[in-house]
XYZ file of C-alpha atoms in Angstrom:
265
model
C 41.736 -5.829 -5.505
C 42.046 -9.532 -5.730
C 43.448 -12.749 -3.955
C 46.959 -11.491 -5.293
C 46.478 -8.157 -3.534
C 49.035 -7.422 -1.306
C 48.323 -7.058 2.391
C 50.374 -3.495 3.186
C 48.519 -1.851 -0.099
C 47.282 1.684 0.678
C 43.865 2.805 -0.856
C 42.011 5.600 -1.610
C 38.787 5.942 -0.576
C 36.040 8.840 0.140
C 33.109 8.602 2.483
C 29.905 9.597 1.470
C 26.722 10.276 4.112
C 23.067 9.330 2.061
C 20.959 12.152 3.464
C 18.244 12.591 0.943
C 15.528 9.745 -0.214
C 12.990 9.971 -3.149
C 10.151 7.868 -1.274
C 7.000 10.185 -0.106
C 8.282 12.860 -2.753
C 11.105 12.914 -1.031
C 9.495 14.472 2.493
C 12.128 13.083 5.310
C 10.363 15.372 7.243
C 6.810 12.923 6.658
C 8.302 9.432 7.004
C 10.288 11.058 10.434
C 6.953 12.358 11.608
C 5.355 8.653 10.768
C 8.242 7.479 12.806
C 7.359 10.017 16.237
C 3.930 8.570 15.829
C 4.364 5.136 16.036
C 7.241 4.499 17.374
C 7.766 7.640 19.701
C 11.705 7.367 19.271
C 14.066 9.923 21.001
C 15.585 11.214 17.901
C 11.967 12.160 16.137
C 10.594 13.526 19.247
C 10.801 17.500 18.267
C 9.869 16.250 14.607
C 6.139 18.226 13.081
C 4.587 17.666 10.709
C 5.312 19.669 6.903
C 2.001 19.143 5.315
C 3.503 21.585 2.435
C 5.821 19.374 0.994
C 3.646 16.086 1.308
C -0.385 15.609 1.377
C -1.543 13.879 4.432
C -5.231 13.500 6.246
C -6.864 11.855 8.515
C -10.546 10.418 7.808
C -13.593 9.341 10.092
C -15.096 7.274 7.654
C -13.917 4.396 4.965
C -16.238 5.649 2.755
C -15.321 9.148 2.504
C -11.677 8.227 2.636
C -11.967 5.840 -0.652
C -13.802 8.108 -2.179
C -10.965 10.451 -1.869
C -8.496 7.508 -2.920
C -10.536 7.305 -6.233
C -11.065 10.924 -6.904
C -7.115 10.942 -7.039
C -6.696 7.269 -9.065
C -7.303 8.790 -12.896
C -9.104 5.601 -13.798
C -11.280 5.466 -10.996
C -12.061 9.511 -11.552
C -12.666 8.308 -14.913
C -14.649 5.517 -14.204
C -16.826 6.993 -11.641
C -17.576 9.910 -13.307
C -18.881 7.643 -16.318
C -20.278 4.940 -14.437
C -22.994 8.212 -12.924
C -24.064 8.429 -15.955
C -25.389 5.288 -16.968
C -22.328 3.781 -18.844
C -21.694 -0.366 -18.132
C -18.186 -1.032 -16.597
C -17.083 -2.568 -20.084
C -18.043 0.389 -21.647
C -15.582 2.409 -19.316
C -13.026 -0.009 -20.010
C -13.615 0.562 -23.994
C -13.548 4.389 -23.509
C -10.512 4.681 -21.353
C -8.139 1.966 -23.116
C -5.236 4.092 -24.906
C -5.941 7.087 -22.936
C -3.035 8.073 -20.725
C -3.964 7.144 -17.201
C -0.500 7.981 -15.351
C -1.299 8.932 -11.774
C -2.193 5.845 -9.618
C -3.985 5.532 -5.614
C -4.541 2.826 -4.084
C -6.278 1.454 -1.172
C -4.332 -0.482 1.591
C -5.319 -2.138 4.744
C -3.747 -3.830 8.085
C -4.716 -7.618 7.412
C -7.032 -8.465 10.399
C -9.848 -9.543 8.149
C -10.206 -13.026 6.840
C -8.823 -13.503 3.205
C -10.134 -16.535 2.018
C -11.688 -15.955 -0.937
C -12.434 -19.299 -1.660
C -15.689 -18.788 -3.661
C -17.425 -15.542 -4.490
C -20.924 -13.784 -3.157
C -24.076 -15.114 -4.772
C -24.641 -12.298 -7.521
C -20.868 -13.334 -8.441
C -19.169 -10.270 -7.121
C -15.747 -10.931 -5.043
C -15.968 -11.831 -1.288
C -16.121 -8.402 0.421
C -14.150 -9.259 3.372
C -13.260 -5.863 5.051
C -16.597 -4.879 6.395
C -16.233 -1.349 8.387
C -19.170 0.039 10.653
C -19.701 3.140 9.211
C -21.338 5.686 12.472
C -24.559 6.552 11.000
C -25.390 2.500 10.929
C -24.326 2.213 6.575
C -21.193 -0.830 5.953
C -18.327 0.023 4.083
C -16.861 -2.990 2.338
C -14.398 -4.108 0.120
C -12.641 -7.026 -1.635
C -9.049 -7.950 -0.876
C -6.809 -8.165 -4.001
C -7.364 -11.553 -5.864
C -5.291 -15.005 -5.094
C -6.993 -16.881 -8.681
C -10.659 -16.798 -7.952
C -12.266 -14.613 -10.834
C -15.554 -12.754 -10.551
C -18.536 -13.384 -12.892
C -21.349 -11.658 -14.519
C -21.022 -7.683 -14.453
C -17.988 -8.231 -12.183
C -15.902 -10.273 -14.346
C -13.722 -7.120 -15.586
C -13.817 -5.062 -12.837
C -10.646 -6.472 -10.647
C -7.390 -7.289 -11.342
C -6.184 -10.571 -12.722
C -3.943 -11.425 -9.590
C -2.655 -9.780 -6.551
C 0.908 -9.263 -7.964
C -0.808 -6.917 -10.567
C -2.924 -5.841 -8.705
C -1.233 -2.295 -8.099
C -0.224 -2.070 -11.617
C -3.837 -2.997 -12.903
C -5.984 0.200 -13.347
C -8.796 -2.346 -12.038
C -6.845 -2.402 -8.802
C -8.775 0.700 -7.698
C -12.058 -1.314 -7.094
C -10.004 -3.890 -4.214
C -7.819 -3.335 -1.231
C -4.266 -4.234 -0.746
C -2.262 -5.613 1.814
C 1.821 -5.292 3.246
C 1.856 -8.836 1.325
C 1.014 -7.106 -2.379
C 2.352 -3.467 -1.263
C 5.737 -3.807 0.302
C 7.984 -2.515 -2.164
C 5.991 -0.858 -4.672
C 4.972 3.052 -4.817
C 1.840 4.823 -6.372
C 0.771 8.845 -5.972
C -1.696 8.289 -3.583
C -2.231 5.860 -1.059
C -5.405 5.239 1.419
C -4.681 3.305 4.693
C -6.921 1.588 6.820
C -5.942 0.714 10.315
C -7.614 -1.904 11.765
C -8.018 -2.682 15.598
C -5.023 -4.416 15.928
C -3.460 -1.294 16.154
C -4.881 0.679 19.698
C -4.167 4.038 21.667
C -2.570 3.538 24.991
C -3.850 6.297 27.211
C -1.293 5.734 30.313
C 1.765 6.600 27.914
C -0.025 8.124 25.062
C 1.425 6.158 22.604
C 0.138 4.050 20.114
C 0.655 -0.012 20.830
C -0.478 -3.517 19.299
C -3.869 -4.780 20.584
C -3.520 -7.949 21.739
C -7.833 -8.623 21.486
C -7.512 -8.188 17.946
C -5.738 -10.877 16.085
C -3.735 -10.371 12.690
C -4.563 -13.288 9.924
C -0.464 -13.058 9.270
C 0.678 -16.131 10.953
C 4.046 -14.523 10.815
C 2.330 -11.539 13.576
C 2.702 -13.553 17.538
C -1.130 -13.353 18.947
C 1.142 -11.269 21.815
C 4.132 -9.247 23.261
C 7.088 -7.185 22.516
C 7.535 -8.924 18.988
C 3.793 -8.345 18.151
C 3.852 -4.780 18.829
C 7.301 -4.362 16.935
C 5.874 -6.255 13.650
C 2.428 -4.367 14.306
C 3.795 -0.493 13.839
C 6.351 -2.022 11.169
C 3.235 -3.135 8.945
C 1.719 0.404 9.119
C 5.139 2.339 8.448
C 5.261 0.882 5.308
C 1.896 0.804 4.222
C 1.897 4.558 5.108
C 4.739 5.118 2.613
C 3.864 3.689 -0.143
C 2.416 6.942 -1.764
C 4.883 9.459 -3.249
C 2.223 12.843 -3.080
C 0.065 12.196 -0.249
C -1.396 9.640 2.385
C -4.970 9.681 3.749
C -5.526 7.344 7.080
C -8.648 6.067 8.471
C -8.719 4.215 11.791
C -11.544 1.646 12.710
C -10.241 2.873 16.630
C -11.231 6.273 17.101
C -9.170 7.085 19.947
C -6.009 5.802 17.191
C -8.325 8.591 14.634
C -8.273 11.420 16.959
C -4.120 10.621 18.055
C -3.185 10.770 14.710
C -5.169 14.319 14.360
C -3.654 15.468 17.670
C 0.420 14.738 16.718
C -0.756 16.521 13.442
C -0.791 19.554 15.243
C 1.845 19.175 17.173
């Protein structure tokens, strides 16, 4: 068909409906059931959970959860399992280069923590910025992925070089990613934090944007309808990014213990 076409030319055509999707291994049934929990739509109402087809838990600690997240990252099994037993990090390194490394977690998080990282901490590590309370009075933290400032000492090989290889670099598994470095992109296994700006509303037991806690995204209003939309968007697709499973922890425990409920449900 072209400029030259005439306008009373007949064609052919057949119509084809898209039903099935090869993100989350393929599990419509997970990604509708992420949809009935944070968006509470009409048409995903009746939707439960298939935790046969597609791994998914809920956590009440950061700790335990990224544990989990390494345990299924084959470098950071790897690496963890050496590292107990008195080998240096560039030793690991040494050992593992070659050696086929094929399934991938990572660890995600909603971006309400600062992300500055214009220096690093005094023994040269990276800035942990996401500090997490853990309940028995212990702090979970964390460096984001990298924007160009390099660690030093024994951290200088443990992270990856940038944040756009970041999920490709097997040192990825030692930081935490954002929708920024994420959207688009796919590993086995991915570990979500939710932040407070995500918060249970009890009145129509849904969950909704909380407007105390502020997202570092200057794109994300402070406020309102649009906040709330952007808010649940961010978590949708940080909680598909992993095509065999998805493990959630929620700094909100009323958010933890919603989650667990519409599990069973």
């Amino acid at each position: 068909i072209n400029d030259a076409t005439p306008s009373n030319v007949r064609i052919n055509y057949m119509e084809f409906v898209l039903e099935d999707q090869f993100r989350c291994n393929g599990s419509k049934n997970y990604i509708d059931w992420v949809e009935r929990v944070l968006y509470k739509t009409p048409r995903t109402q009746n939707v439960h959970l298939d935790r046969s087809k597609y791994e998914f838990k809920v956590f009440d600690s950061p700790t335990a959860m990224y544990k989990k997240v390494r345990e299924m990252d084959d470098f950071g099994r790897l690496a963890d399992e050496m590292l107990s037993k008195g080998y240096s990090y560039e030793e690991v390194l040494k050992e593992t280069k070659g050696k086929k490394l094929s399934q991938r977690a990572r660890l995600l998080a909603g971006w309400c923590w600062p992300w500055k990282q214009a220096d690093t901490e005094q023994d040269g590590d990276l800035l942990h910025e996401i500090r997490i309370q853990e309940e028995d009075g212990s702090e979970f933290s964390i460096p984001w992925e990298t924007k160009g400032v390099k660690a030093s000492g024994i951290f200088e090989n443990m992270y990856a070089r940038n944040a756009d290889l970041w999920l490709n670099d097997i040192n990825g598994i030692n930081q935490a990613g954002c929708i920024d470095s994420s959207q688009g992109w796919e590993v086995d296994y991915v570990g979500v934090i939710i932040a407070g700006d995500l918060k249970y509303d009890a009145v129509n037991d849904c969950l909704c944007a909380n407007d105390d806690v502020r997202n570092e995204d200057r794109n994300v209003p402070n406020s309102g309808p649009e906040k709330d939309r952007i808010t649940k968007n961010i978590y949708r697709v940080l909680m598909t990014r992993g095509k065999k499973g998805c493990f959630v922890y929620a700094c909100d425990p009323q958010v933890r213990d919603y989650f667990k409920r519409m599990m069973n449900q």
